PDB file of C-alpha atoms in Angstrom:
ATOM      1  CA  UNK A   1     -72.856 -23.694 -14.479  1.00  0.00           C
ATOM      2  CA  UNK A   2     -69.279 -22.471 -13.916  1.00  0.00           C
ATOM      3  CA  UNK A   3     -68.822 -25.084 -11.184  1.00  0.00           C
ATOM      4  CA  UNK A   4     -69.684 -27.768 -13.711  1.00  0.00           C
ATOM      5  CA  UNK A   5     -67.253 -26.181 -16.234  1.00  0.00           C
ATOM      6  CA  UNK A   6     -64.451 -26.085 -13.699  1.00  0.00           C
ATOM      7  CA  UNK A   7     -64.939 -29.689 -12.695  1.00  0.00           C
ATOM      8  CA  UNK A   8     -64.649 -30.904 -16.303  1.00  0.00           C
ATOM      9  CA  UNK A   9     -61.639 -28.605 -16.919  1.00  0.00           C
ATOM     10  CA  UNK A  10     -59.815 -30.143 -13.930  1.00  0.00           C
ATOM     11  CA  UNK A  11     -60.379 -33.682 -15.213  1.00  0.00           C
ATOM     12  CA  UNK A  12     -59.046 -32.663 -18.641  1.00  0.00           C
ATOM     13  CA  UNK A  13     -56.043 -30.970 -16.994  1.00  0.00           C
ATOM     14  CA  UNK A  14     -55.077 -34.224 -15.209  1.00  0.00           C
ATOM     15  CA  UNK A  15     -55.321 -36.199 -18.499  1.00  0.00           C
ATOM     16  CA  UNK A  16     -53.314 -33.633 -20.506  1.00  0.00           C
ATOM     17  CA  UNK A  17     -50.556 -33.202 -17.895  1.00  0.00           C
ATOM     18  CA  UNK A  18     -50.051 -36.979 -17.574  1.00  0.00           C
ATOM     19  CA  UNK A  19     -49.800 -37.477 -21.329  1.00  0.00           C
ATOM     20  CA  UNK A  20     -47.724 -34.342 -22.022  1.00  0.00           C
ATOM     21  CA  UNK A  21     -44.808 -35.876 -20.105  1.00  0.00           C
ATOM     22  CA  UNK A  22     -45.137 -39.172 -21.907  1.00  0.00           C
ATOM     23  CA  UNK A  23     -45.418 -37.635 -25.397  1.00  0.00           C
ATOM     24  CA  UNK A  24     -42.550 -35.132 -24.946  1.00  0.00           C
ATOM     25  CA  UNK A  25     -40.212 -37.887 -23.695  1.00  0.00           C
ATOM     26  CA  UNK A  26     -41.232 -40.233 -26.534  1.00  0.00           C
ATOM     27  CA  UNK A  27     -40.775 -37.324 -29.068  1.00  0.00           C
ATOM     28  CA  UNK A  28     -37.108 -36.880 -28.137  1.00  0.00           C
ATOM     29  CA  UNK A  29     -36.434 -40.625 -27.886  1.00  0.00           C
ATOM     30  CA  UNK A  30     -37.908 -41.251 -31.333  1.00  0.00           C
ATOM     31  CA  UNK A  31     -36.567 -38.000 -32.794  1.00  0.00           C
ATOM     32  CA  UNK A  32     -40.113 -37.152 -34.080  1.00  0.00           C
ATOM     33  CA  UNK A  33     -40.863 -33.450 -34.701  1.00  0.00           C
ATOM     34  CA  UNK A  34     -44.558 -34.378 -35.048  1.00  0.00           C
ATOM     35  CA  UNK A  35     -44.663 -35.821 -31.548  1.00  0.00           C
ATOM     36  CA  UNK A  36     -42.576 -32.972 -30.109  1.00  0.00           C
ATOM     37  CA  UNK A  37     -44.814 -30.398 -31.776  1.00  0.00           C
ATOM     38  CA  UNK A  38     -47.961 -32.138 -30.621  1.00  0.00           C
ATOM     39  CA  UNK A  39     -46.484 -32.226 -27.103  1.00  0.00           C
ATOM     40  CA  UNK A  40     -45.767 -28.505 -27.407  1.00  0.00           C
ATOM     41  CA  UNK A  41     -49.353 -27.931 -28.417  1.00  0.00           C
ATOM     42  CA  UNK A  42     -50.445 -30.036 -25.525  1.00  0.00           C
ATOM     43  CA  UNK A  43     -48.412 -27.853 -23.209  1.00  0.00           C
ATOM     44  CA  UNK A  44     -50.384 -24.860 -24.535  1.00  0.00           C
ATOM     45  CA  UNK A  45     -53.497 -26.894 -23.909  1.00  0.00           C
ATOM     46  CA  UNK A  46     -52.406 -27.284 -20.274  1.00  0.00           C
ATOM     47  CA  UNK A  47     -51.728 -23.536 -19.995  1.00  0.00           C
ATOM     48  CA  UNK A  48     -54.996 -22.918 -21.808  1.00  0.00           C
ATOM     49  CA  UNK A  49     -56.993 -25.012 -19.353  1.00  0.00           C
ATOM     50  CA  UNK A  50     -55.275 -23.332 -16.457  1.00  0.00           C
ATOM     51  CA  UNK A  51     -56.086 -19.913 -17.918  1.00  0.00           C
ATOM     52  CA  UNK A  52     -59.693 -21.009 -18.486  1.00  0.00           C
ATOM     53  CA  UNK A  53     -59.931 -22.163 -14.883  1.00  0.00           C
ATOM     54  CA  UNK A  54     -58.485 -18.840 -13.669  1.00  0.00           C
ATOM     55  CA  UNK A  55     -60.942 -16.950 -15.906  1.00  0.00           C
ATOM     56  CA  UNK A  56     -63.920 -18.715 -14.327  1.00  0.00           C
ATOM     57  CA  UNK A  57     -62.457 -18.200 -10.868  1.00  0.00           C
ATOM     58  CA  UNK A  58     -62.044 -14.459 -11.400  1.00  0.00           C
ATOM     59  CA  UNK A  59     -65.437 -14.182 -13.058  1.00  0.00           C
ATOM     60  CA  UNK A  60     -67.076 -15.575  -9.869  1.00  0.00           C
ATOM     61  CA  UNK A  61     -65.940 -12.488  -7.900  1.00  0.00           C
ATOM     62  CA  UNK A  62     -68.882 -10.218  -6.879  1.00  0.00           C
ATOM     63  CA  UNK A  63     -69.206  -6.878  -8.566  1.00  0.00           C
ATOM     64  CA  UNK A  64     -67.735  -3.812  -6.783  1.00  0.00           C
ATOM     65  CA  UNK A  65     -68.534  -0.091  -6.971  1.00  0.00           C
ATOM     66  CA  UNK A  66     -65.663   0.226  -9.443  1.00  0.00           C
ATOM     67  CA  UNK A  67     -66.539  -2.960 -11.404  1.00  0.00           C
ATOM     68  CA  UNK A  68     -70.308  -2.511 -11.681  1.00  0.00           C
ATOM     69  CA  UNK A  69     -70.609  -5.333 -14.195  1.00  0.00           C
ATOM     70  CA  UNK A  70     -68.557  -7.647 -12.067  1.00  0.00           C
ATOM     71  CA  UNK A  71     -65.629  -9.693 -13.486  1.00  0.00           C
ATOM     72  CA  UNK A  72     -67.452 -11.674 -16.230  1.00  0.00           C
ATOM     73  CA  UNK A  73     -64.995 -10.360 -18.941  1.00  0.00           C
ATOM     74  CA  UNK A  74     -62.190 -12.344 -17.287  1.00  0.00           C
ATOM     75  CA  UNK A  75     -63.603 -15.391 -19.099  1.00  0.00           C
ATOM     76  CA  UNK A  76     -63.298 -13.542 -22.489  1.00  0.00           C
ATOM     77  CA  UNK A  77     -59.771 -12.333 -21.752  1.00  0.00           C
ATOM     78  CA  UNK A  78     -58.826 -15.967 -20.940  1.00  0.00           C
ATOM     79  CA  UNK A  79     -60.168 -17.077 -24.293  1.00  0.00           C
ATOM     80  CA  UNK A  80     -58.283 -14.294 -26.053  1.00  0.00           C
ATOM     81  CA  UNK A  81     -54.983 -15.297 -24.359  1.00  0.00           C
ATOM     82  CA  UNK A  82     -55.571 -18.919 -25.349  1.00  0.00           C
ATOM     83  CA  UNK A  83     -55.924 -17.794 -28.968  1.00  0.00           C
ATOM     84  CA  UNK A  84     -52.636 -15.992 -28.876  1.00  0.00           C
ATOM     85  CA  UNK A  85     -50.942 -19.011 -27.299  1.00  0.00           C
ATOM     86  CA  UNK A  86     -52.192 -21.264 -30.079  1.00  0.00           C
ATOM     87  CA  UNK A  87     -50.891 -19.019 -32.766  1.00  0.00           C
ATOM     88  CA  UNK A  88     -47.448 -18.693 -31.117  1.00  0.00           C
ATOM     89  CA  UNK A  89     -46.956 -22.418 -30.733  1.00  0.00           C
ATOM     90  CA  UNK A  90     -48.001 -23.000 -34.361  1.00  0.00           C
ATOM     91  CA  UNK A  91     -45.413 -20.410 -35.468  1.00  0.00           C
ATOM     92  CA  UNK A  92     -42.696 -22.336 -33.616  1.00  0.00           C
ATOM     93  CA  UNK A  93     -43.750 -25.613 -35.195  1.00  0.00           C
ATOM     94  CA  UNK A  94     -43.636 -24.083 -38.726  1.00  0.00           C
ATOM     95  CA  UNK A  95     -40.132 -22.624 -38.180  1.00  0.00           C
ATOM     96  CA  UNK A  96     -38.823 -25.920 -36.868  1.00  0.00           C
ATOM     97  CA  UNK A  97     -40.458 -27.865 -39.701  1.00  0.00           C
ATOM     98  CA  UNK A  98     -38.844 -25.586 -42.361  1.00  0.00           C
ATOM     99  CA  UNK A  99     -35.447 -26.232 -40.772  1.00  0.00           C
ATOM    100  CA  UNK A 100     -35.975 -29.985 -40.945  1.00  0.00           C
ATOM    101  CA  UNK A 101     -36.929 -29.791 -44.672  1.00  0.00           C
ATOM    102  CA  UNK A 102     -33.230 -29.122 -45.419  1.00  0.00           C
ATOM    103  CA  UNK A 103     -32.083 -32.371 -43.813  1.00  0.00           C
ATOM    104  CA  UNK A 104     -34.889 -34.686 -42.545  1.00  0.00           C
ATOM    105  CA  UNK A 105     -33.620 -36.631 -39.478  1.00  0.00           C
ATOM    106  CA  UNK A 106     -34.206 -40.352 -38.961  1.00  0.00           C
ATOM    107  CA  UNK A 107     -37.423 -40.953 -37.046  1.00  0.00           C
ATOM    108  CA  UNK A 108     -38.297 -44.101 -35.110  1.00  0.00           C
ATOM    109  CA  UNK A 109     -41.626 -44.686 -36.788  1.00  0.00           C
ATOM    110  CA  UNK A 110     -42.944 -47.518 -34.621  1.00  0.00           C
ATOM    111  CA  UNK A 111     -42.390 -45.746 -31.308  1.00  0.00           C
ATOM    112  CA  UNK A 112     -43.830 -42.564 -32.779  1.00  0.00           C
ATOM    113  CA  UNK A 113     -46.899 -44.485 -34.005  1.00  0.00           C
ATOM    114  CA  UNK A 114     -47.596 -46.159 -30.654  1.00  0.00           C
ATOM    115  CA  UNK A 115     -47.304 -42.887 -28.720  1.00  0.00           C
ATOM    116  CA  UNK A 116     -49.478 -41.034 -31.294  1.00  0.00           C
ATOM    117  CA  UNK A 117     -52.206 -43.694 -30.864  1.00  0.00           C
ATOM    118  CA  UNK A 118     -52.096 -43.285 -27.117  1.00  0.00           C
ATOM    119  CA  UNK A 119     -52.249 -39.507 -27.559  1.00  0.00           C
ATOM    120  CA  UNK A 120     -55.289 -39.806 -29.785  1.00  0.00           C
ATOM    121  CA  UNK A 121     -57.097 -41.875 -27.100  1.00  0.00           C
ATOM    122  CA  UNK A 122     -56.242 -39.301 -24.449  1.00  0.00           C
ATOM    123  CA  UNK A 123     -57.460 -36.424 -26.591  1.00  0.00           C
ATOM    124  CA  UNK A 124     -60.648 -38.211 -27.562  1.00  0.00           C
ATOM    125  CA  UNK A 125     -61.473 -38.717 -23.840  1.00  0.00           C
ATOM    126  CA  UNK A 126     -60.737 -35.069 -23.116  1.00  0.00           C
ATOM    127  CA  UNK A 127     -62.726 -33.989 -26.145  1.00  0.00           C
ATOM    128  CA  UNK A 128     -65.751 -36.015 -25.109  1.00  0.00           C
ATOM    129  CA  UNK A 129     -65.657 -34.400 -21.636  1.00  0.00           C
ATOM    130  CA  UNK A 130     -65.731 -30.873 -23.159  1.00  0.00           C
ATOM    131  CA  UNK A 131     -67.830 -31.479 -26.249  1.00  0.00           C
ATOM    132  CA  UNK A 132     -71.300 -30.768 -24.750  1.00  0.00           C
ATOM    133  CA  UNK A 133     -70.067 -27.534 -23.127  1.00  0.00           C
ATOM    134  CA  UNK A 134     -68.301 -25.968 -26.152  1.00  0.00           C
ATOM    135  CA  UNK A 135     -71.229 -23.736 -27.206  1.00  0.00           C
ATOM    136  CA  UNK A 136     -72.184 -22.587 -23.754  1.00  0.00           C
ATOM    137  CA  UNK A 137     -69.061 -20.511 -23.054  1.00  0.00           C
ATOM    138  CA  UNK A 138     -66.367 -18.886 -25.182  1.00  0.00           C
ATOM    139  CA  UNK A 139     -63.886 -19.930 -22.497  1.00  0.00           C
ATOM    140  CA  UNK A 140     -64.978 -23.523 -22.770  1.00  0.00           C
ATOM    141  CA  UNK A 141     -64.863 -23.299 -26.546  1.00  0.00           C
ATOM    142  CA  UNK A 142     -61.250 -22.144 -26.420  1.00  0.00           C
ATOM    143  CA  UNK A 143     -60.372 -25.187 -24.240  1.00  0.00           C
ATOM    144  CA  UNK A 144     -62.235 -27.453 -26.656  1.00  0.00           C
ATOM    145  CA  UNK A 145     -60.446 -26.032 -29.618  1.00  0.00           C
ATOM    146  CA  UNK A 146     -57.134 -26.720 -27.950  1.00  0.00           C
ATOM    147  CA  UNK A 147     -58.219 -30.382 -27.535  1.00  0.00           C
ATOM    148  CA  UNK A 148     -59.566 -30.592 -31.092  1.00  0.00           C
ATOM    149  CA  UNK A 149     -56.262 -29.302 -32.532  1.00  0.00           C
ATOM    150  CA  UNK A 150     -54.386 -31.931 -30.510  1.00  0.00           C
ATOM    151  CA  UNK A 151     -56.755 -34.640 -31.636  1.00  0.00           C
ATOM    152  CA  UNK A 152     -56.218 -33.797 -35.301  1.00  0.00           C
ATOM    153  CA  UNK A 153     -52.511 -33.479 -34.617  1.00  0.00           C
ATOM    154  CA  UNK A 154     -52.454 -37.005 -33.128  1.00  0.00           C
ATOM    155  CA  UNK A 155     -54.210 -38.256 -36.270  1.00  0.00           C
ATOM    156  CA  UNK A 156     -51.551 -36.561 -38.398  1.00  0.00           C
ATOM    157  CA  UNK A 157     -48.772 -38.111 -36.247  1.00  0.00           C
ATOM    158  CA  UNK A 158     -50.381 -41.577 -36.628  1.00  0.00           C
ATOM    159  CA  UNK A 159     -50.531 -41.127 -40.409  1.00  0.00           C
ATOM    160  CA  UNK A 160     -46.888 -40.031 -40.479  1.00  0.00           C
ATOM    161  CA  UNK A 161     -45.881 -43.022 -38.247  1.00  0.00           C
ATOM    162  CA  UNK A 162     -47.582 -45.473 -40.578  1.00  0.00           C
ATOM    163  CA  UNK A 163     -45.822 -43.995 -43.644  1.00  0.00           C
ATOM    164  CA  UNK A 164     -42.415 -44.026 -41.890  1.00  0.00           C
ATOM    165  CA  UNK A 165     -42.832 -47.653 -40.693  1.00  0.00           C
ATOM    166  CA  UNK A 166     -43.937 -48.752 -44.198  1.00  0.00           C
ATOM    167  CA  UNK A 167     -41.612 -46.750 -46.435  1.00  0.00           C
ATOM    168  CA  UNK A 168     -38.922 -45.027 -44.235  1.00  0.00           C
ATOM    169  CA  UNK A 169     -39.987 -41.731 -45.854  1.00  0.00           C
ATOM    170  CA  UNK A 170     -39.058 -39.299 -43.068  1.00  0.00           C
ATOM    171  CA  UNK A 171     -40.600 -36.259 -44.794  1.00  0.00           C
ATOM    172  CA  UNK A 172     -43.962 -37.639 -43.566  1.00  0.00           C
ATOM    173  CA  UNK A 173     -43.133 -36.428 -40.079  1.00  0.00           C
ATOM    174  CA  UNK A 174     -42.445 -32.865 -41.346  1.00  0.00           C
ATOM    175  CA  UNK A 175     -45.617 -32.844 -43.398  1.00  0.00           C
ATOM    176  CA  UNK A 176     -47.663 -33.904 -40.384  1.00  0.00           C
ATOM    177  CA  UNK A 177     -46.108 -30.948 -38.441  1.00  0.00           C
ATOM    178  CA  UNK A 178     -47.173 -28.494 -41.174  1.00  0.00           C
ATOM    179  CA  UNK A 179     -50.749 -29.888 -41.086  1.00  0.00           C
ATOM    180  CA  UNK A 180     -50.892 -29.614 -37.273  1.00  0.00           C
ATOM    181  CA  UNK A 181     -49.786 -25.946 -37.476  1.00  0.00           C
ATOM    182  CA  UNK A 182     -52.392 -25.112 -40.127  1.00  0.00           C
ATOM    183  CA  UNK A 183     -55.167 -26.700 -38.077  1.00  0.00           C
ATOM    184  CA  UNK A 184     -54.054 -24.755 -34.944  1.00  0.00           C
ATOM    185  CA  UNK A 185     -53.951 -21.413 -36.765  1.00  0.00           C
ATOM    186  CA  UNK A 186     -57.350 -21.999 -38.390  1.00  0.00           C
ATOM    187  CA  UNK A 187     -58.994 -22.719 -35.083  1.00  0.00           C
ATOM    188  CA  UNK A 188     -57.242 -19.804 -33.329  1.00  0.00           C
ATOM    189  CA  UNK A 189     -58.335 -17.132 -35.832  1.00  0.00           C
ATOM    190  CA  UNK A 190     -62.007 -17.789 -35.246  1.00  0.00           C
ATOM    191  CA  UNK A 191     -61.535 -17.771 -31.495  1.00  0.00           C
ATOM    192  CA  UNK A 192     -59.568 -14.463 -31.623  1.00  0.00           C
ATOM    193  CA  UNK A 193     -62.206 -12.812 -33.841  1.00  0.00           C
ATOM    194  CA  UNK A 194     -65.028 -13.760 -31.422  1.00  0.00           C
ATOM    195  CA  UNK A 195     -62.954 -12.634 -28.371  1.00  0.00           C
ATOM    196  CA  UNK A 196     -62.012  -9.309 -29.922  1.00  0.00           C
ATOM    197  CA  UNK A 197     -65.656  -8.653 -31.074  1.00  0.00           C
ATOM    198  CA  UNK A 198     -66.807  -9.088 -27.440  1.00  0.00           C
ATOM    199  CA  UNK A 199     -63.944  -6.987 -25.955  1.00  0.00           C
ATOM    200  CA  UNK A 200     -64.753  -4.274 -28.505  1.00  0.00           C
ATOM    201  CA  UNK A 201     -68.420  -4.455 -27.516  1.00  0.00           C
ATOM    202  CA  UNK A 202     -69.534  -5.467 -31.054  1.00  0.00           C
ATOM    203  CA  UNK A 203     -73.012  -6.759 -31.726  1.00  0.00           C
ATOM    204  CA  UNK A 204     -73.214 -10.592 -30.992  1.00  0.00           C
ATOM    205  CA  UNK A 205     -73.072 -12.756 -34.065  1.00  0.00           C
ATOM    206  CA  UNK A 206     -76.352 -14.432 -33.108  1.00  0.00           C
ATOM    207  CA  UNK A 207     -78.269 -11.126 -32.797  1.00  0.00           C
ATOM    208  CA  UNK A 208     -79.835  -9.214 -35.758  1.00  0.00           C
ATOM    209  CA  UNK A 209     -79.951  -5.586 -34.528  1.00  0.00           C
ATOM    210  CA  UNK A 210     -81.965  -4.374 -37.575  1.00  0.00           C
ATOM    211  CA  UNK A 211     -84.608  -7.050 -36.950  1.00  0.00           C
ATOM    212  CA  UNK A 212     -85.030  -5.956 -33.375  1.00  0.00           C
ATOM    213  CA  UNK A 213     -85.428  -2.305 -34.435  1.00  0.00           C
ATOM    214  CA  UNK A 214     -88.028  -3.240 -37.042  1.00  0.00           C
ATOM    215  CA  UNK A 215     -90.016  -5.452 -34.594  1.00  0.00           C
ATOM    216  CA  UNK A 216     -89.994  -2.669 -31.954  1.00  0.00           C
ATOM    217  CA  UNK A 217     -91.377  -0.148 -34.470  1.00  0.00           C
ATOM    218  CA  UNK A 218     -94.378  -2.511 -35.080  1.00  0.00           C
ATOM    219  CA  UNK A 219     -95.601  -1.768 -31.541  1.00  0.00           C
ATOM    220  CA  UNK A 220     -98.429   0.820 -32.064  1.00  0.00           C
ATOM    221  CA  UNK A 221     -97.284   3.236 -29.243  1.00  0.00           C
ATOM    222  CA  UNK A 222     -93.689   3.455 -30.561  1.00  0.00           C
ATOM    223  CA  UNK A 223     -92.851   6.226 -33.013  1.00  0.00           C
ATOM    224  CA  UNK A 224     -89.087   5.734 -33.227  1.00  0.00           C
ATOM    225  CA  UNK A 225     -86.140   3.771 -31.840  1.00  0.00           C
ATOM    226  CA  UNK A 226     -82.713   5.276 -31.599  1.00  0.00           C
ATOM    227  CA  UNK A 227     -79.364   4.904 -29.683  1.00  0.00           C
ATOM    228  CA  UNK A 228     -79.913   1.122 -29.888  1.00  0.00           C
ATOM    229  CA  UNK A 229     -76.828  -0.649 -28.583  1.00  0.00           C
ATOM    230  CA  UNK A 230     -76.303  -4.449 -28.198  1.00  0.00           C
ATOM    231  CA  UNK A 231     -73.183  -6.060 -26.830  1.00  0.00           C
ATOM    232  CA  UNK A 232     -71.934  -9.138 -24.989  1.00  0.00           C
ATOM    233  CA  UNK A 233     -70.678  -8.951 -21.411  1.00  0.00           C
ATOM    234  CA  UNK A 234     -69.592 -12.623 -21.344  1.00  0.00           C
ATOM    235  CA  UNK A 235     -70.683 -15.858 -23.003  1.00  0.00           C
ATOM    236  CA  UNK A 236     -74.449 -16.058 -23.035  1.00  0.00           C
ATOM    237  CA  UNK A 237     -74.823 -12.616 -21.406  1.00  0.00           C
ATOM    238  CA  UNK A 238     -76.030 -10.219 -24.115  1.00  0.00           C
ATOM    239  CA  UNK A 239     -77.121  -6.670 -23.148  1.00  0.00           C
ATOM    240  CA  UNK A 240     -79.320  -4.114 -24.911  1.00  0.00           C
ATOM    241  CA  UNK A 241     -79.935  -0.464 -24.308  1.00  0.00           C
ATOM    242  CA  UNK A 242     -82.204   1.810 -26.372  1.00  0.00           C
ATOM    243  CA  UNK A 243     -84.168   5.063 -26.424  1.00  0.00           C
ATOM    244  CA  UNK A 244     -87.727   4.633 -27.459  1.00  0.00           C
ATOM    245  CA  UNK A 245     -89.931   7.612 -28.527  1.00  0.00           C
ATOM    246  CA  UNK A 246     -93.676   7.090 -27.897  1.00  0.00           C
ATOM    247  CA  UNK A 247     -96.872   8.776 -29.044  1.00  0.00           C
ATOM    248  CA  UNK A 248     -98.395  11.276 -26.707  1.00  0.00           C
ATOM    249  CA  UNK A 249     -98.324  11.010 -22.900  1.00  0.00           C
ATOM    250  CA  UNK A 250     -98.346   7.573 -21.201  1.00  0.00           C
ATOM    251  CA  UNK A 251     -99.373   7.135 -17.541  1.00  0.00           C
ATOM    252  CA  UNK A 252     -97.611   4.838 -15.183  1.00  0.00           C
ATOM    253  CA  UNK A 253     -99.893   1.818 -15.775  1.00  0.00           C
ATOM    254  CA  UNK A 254     -99.607   2.049 -19.611  1.00  0.00           C
ATOM    255  CA  UNK A 255     -95.841   2.599 -19.233  1.00  0.00           C
ATOM    256  CA  UNK A 256     -95.433  -0.710 -17.419  1.00  0.00           C
ATOM    257  CA  UNK A 257     -97.528  -2.528 -20.026  1.00  0.00           C
ATOM    258  CA  UNK A 258     -95.437  -0.936 -22.838  1.00  0.00           C
ATOM    259  CA  UNK A 259     -92.156  -1.855 -21.145  1.00  0.00           C
ATOM    260  CA  UNK A 260     -93.251  -5.470 -20.751  1.00  0.00           C
ATOM    261  CA  UNK A 261     -94.297  -5.564 -24.443  1.00  0.00           C
ATOM    262  CA  UNK A 262     -90.913  -4.099 -25.481  1.00  0.00           C
ATOM    263  CA  UNK A 263     -88.950  -6.661 -23.338  1.00  0.00           C
ATOM    264  CA  UNK A 264     -91.128  -9.519 -24.663  1.00  0.00           C
ATOM    265  CA  UNK A 265     -90.575  -8.425 -28.270  1.00  0.00           C
ATOM    266  CA  UNK A 266     -86.785  -8.298 -27.739  1.00  0.00           C
ATOM    267  CA  UNK A 267     -86.702 -11.764 -26.067  1.00  0.00           C
ATOM    268  CA  UNK A 268     -88.775 -13.274 -28.850  1.00  0.00           C
ATOM    269  CA  UNK A 269     -86.355 -12.018 -31.513  1.00  0.00           C
ATOM    270  CA  UNK A 270     -83.034 -12.454 -29.840  1.00  0.00           C
ATOM    271  CA  UNK A 271     -80.882 -14.023 -27.145  1.00  0.00           C
ATOM    272  CA  UNK A 272     -80.632 -10.991 -24.846  1.00  0.00           C
ATOM    273  CA  UNK A 273     -80.437 -11.422 -21.097  1.00  0.00           C
ATOM    274  CA  UNK A 274     -80.627  -7.822 -19.901  1.00  0.00           C
ATOM    275  CA  UNK A 275     -82.423  -4.769 -21.336  1.00  0.00           C
ATOM    276  CA  UNK A 276     -82.432  -1.075 -20.425  1.00  0.00           C
ATOM    277  CA  UNK A 277     -85.121   1.043 -22.200  1.00  0.00           C
ATOM    278  CA  UNK A 278     -85.455   4.812 -21.898  1.00  0.00           C
ATOM    279  CA  UNK A 279     -88.931   6.027 -22.820  1.00  0.00           C
ATOM    280  CA  UNK A 280     -89.113   9.399 -24.430  1.00  0.00           C
ATOM    281  CA  UNK A 281     -92.461  11.274 -24.885  1.00  0.00           C
ATOM    282  CA  UNK A 282     -93.268  13.030 -28.112  1.00  0.00           C
ATOM    283  CA  UNK A 283     -92.354  16.758 -28.289  1.00  0.00           C
ATOM    284  CA  UNK A 284     -93.219  19.671 -30.494  1.00  0.00           C
ATOM    285  CA  UNK A 285     -90.163  19.086 -32.677  1.00  0.00           C
ATOM    286  CA  UNK A 286     -90.926  15.304 -32.905  1.00  0.00           C
ATOM    287  CA  UNK A 287     -91.493  15.380 -36.669  1.00  0.00           C
ATOM    288  CA  UNK A 288     -87.955  16.684 -37.219  1.00  0.00           C
ATOM    289  CA  UNK A 289     -86.393  14.246 -34.853  1.00  0.00           C
ATOM    290  CA  UNK A 290     -88.294  11.260 -36.246  1.00  0.00           C
ATOM    291  CA  UNK A 291     -87.396  12.116 -39.824  1.00  0.00           C
ATOM    292  CA  UNK A 292     -83.787  12.360 -38.828  1.00  0.00           C
ATOM    293  CA  UNK A 293     -83.909   9.001 -37.027  1.00  0.00           C
ATOM    294  CA  UNK A 294     -85.599   7.274 -39.911  1.00  0.00           C
ATOM    295  CA  UNK A 295     -83.079   8.773 -42.368  1.00  0.00           C
ATOM    296  CA  UNK A 296     -80.245   7.387 -40.217  1.00  0.00           C
ATOM    297  CA  UNK A 297     -81.880   3.945 -40.061  1.00  0.00           C
ATOM    298  CA  UNK A 298     -82.411   3.922 -43.820  1.00  0.00           C
ATOM    299  CA  UNK A 299     -78.779   4.988 -44.482  1.00  0.00           C
ATOM    300  CA  UNK A 300     -77.607   2.242 -42.131  1.00  0.00           C
ATOM    301  CA  UNK A 301     -79.556  -0.381 -43.984  1.00  0.00           C
ATOM    302  CA  UNK A 302     -78.273   0.839 -47.325  1.00  0.00           C
ATOM    303  CA  UNK A 303     -74.683   0.747 -46.092  1.00  0.00           C
ATOM    304  CA  UNK A 304     -75.281  -2.843 -44.841  1.00  0.00           C
ATOM    305  CA  UNK A 305     -76.800  -3.967 -48.126  1.00  0.00           C
ATOM    306  CA  UNK A 306     -73.873  -2.519 -50.088  1.00  0.00           C
TER     307      UNK A 306
END
C-alpha cells in the first residue's frame, strides 16, 4: 500500500510544483494577494507532499532492537508537521490581508481570474488522485487536506476575480484571502488533533474501549478485565493489551480456545490489528480484586457519562 501512496504523491508533487511557479509569477504580475497567498499555500502543499513521502520512506525501515515497533510513527510525525505548516502559512496570509485593508492595491482582475481557473483545474486533478486514499492513512489525509484547502482557495480567487473584473471592487481580493486562511486553519486543527492523539497514545476515535470491556466480560470464563490499553501505532494499526482474570485453572488446550475467543471478540467489535492478552488465574483474594476492578470500571463509566 505505501508504494501506491508514494506513486500518487509523486504525481501530485509534479502537478503542484509546475503550477506553483505559474501562480506565484502571475500573483506578482497581477498584484493579487489572493493568488500570492494561494501560491504560498501551494508551496506548503509541496513541502507537505515531500514530508509525506519522507514519512512513508522512513516508515518502511525495518524495526531494530532499539525501535521494536519499527518506524511507523514517522508517518504520524509527518502529518503533524504538515498541520503546523498549514497554520503558519494561514497566519502569514491573515497578517498580509489586514495590512492591505488599510489601502487596497489595484488588482488585474482578468489575469487573476484566468490563473485562478487554471489553479482550480490543477487542484481538482491532484484532489482526484488522492481522494480514494484519504481515509487509509493520516499522512495521505494531511496531503489531501492541503489540496482541498488549495481547491477552495482557487474557488475564492475565482470569485474575487469575477467581482474585480465586473465592479473594480478590490476588497474582494482581500476577502478571498481571509476565506482561504479560515479554510486552512479549520482543516489543520482536525489534522493536528488526530496526530497529537496518536502521538500521545490516546484511544483511537473509531474504537469504543468500554464496549470491548463489556463484550469480553460476557465470555463465561472471564471474571474481570483490567489494565486495558488501546492505542494507534500508525494509520490503520491499532494495538490492544489487557489483563484478563479467569475462573479456576485452565489447561493449555482450554487456554488456546479462550485466547482465540478473546481475539475474535475484539476483532468483531473494533478495528484492532494486534492484541496482547495476559491471562491471570483466580486467587484466594480474587473477590477483593474483582470488587476493586468493577468499582474502577463503574467510576470510569460515571465520569464518562458526566
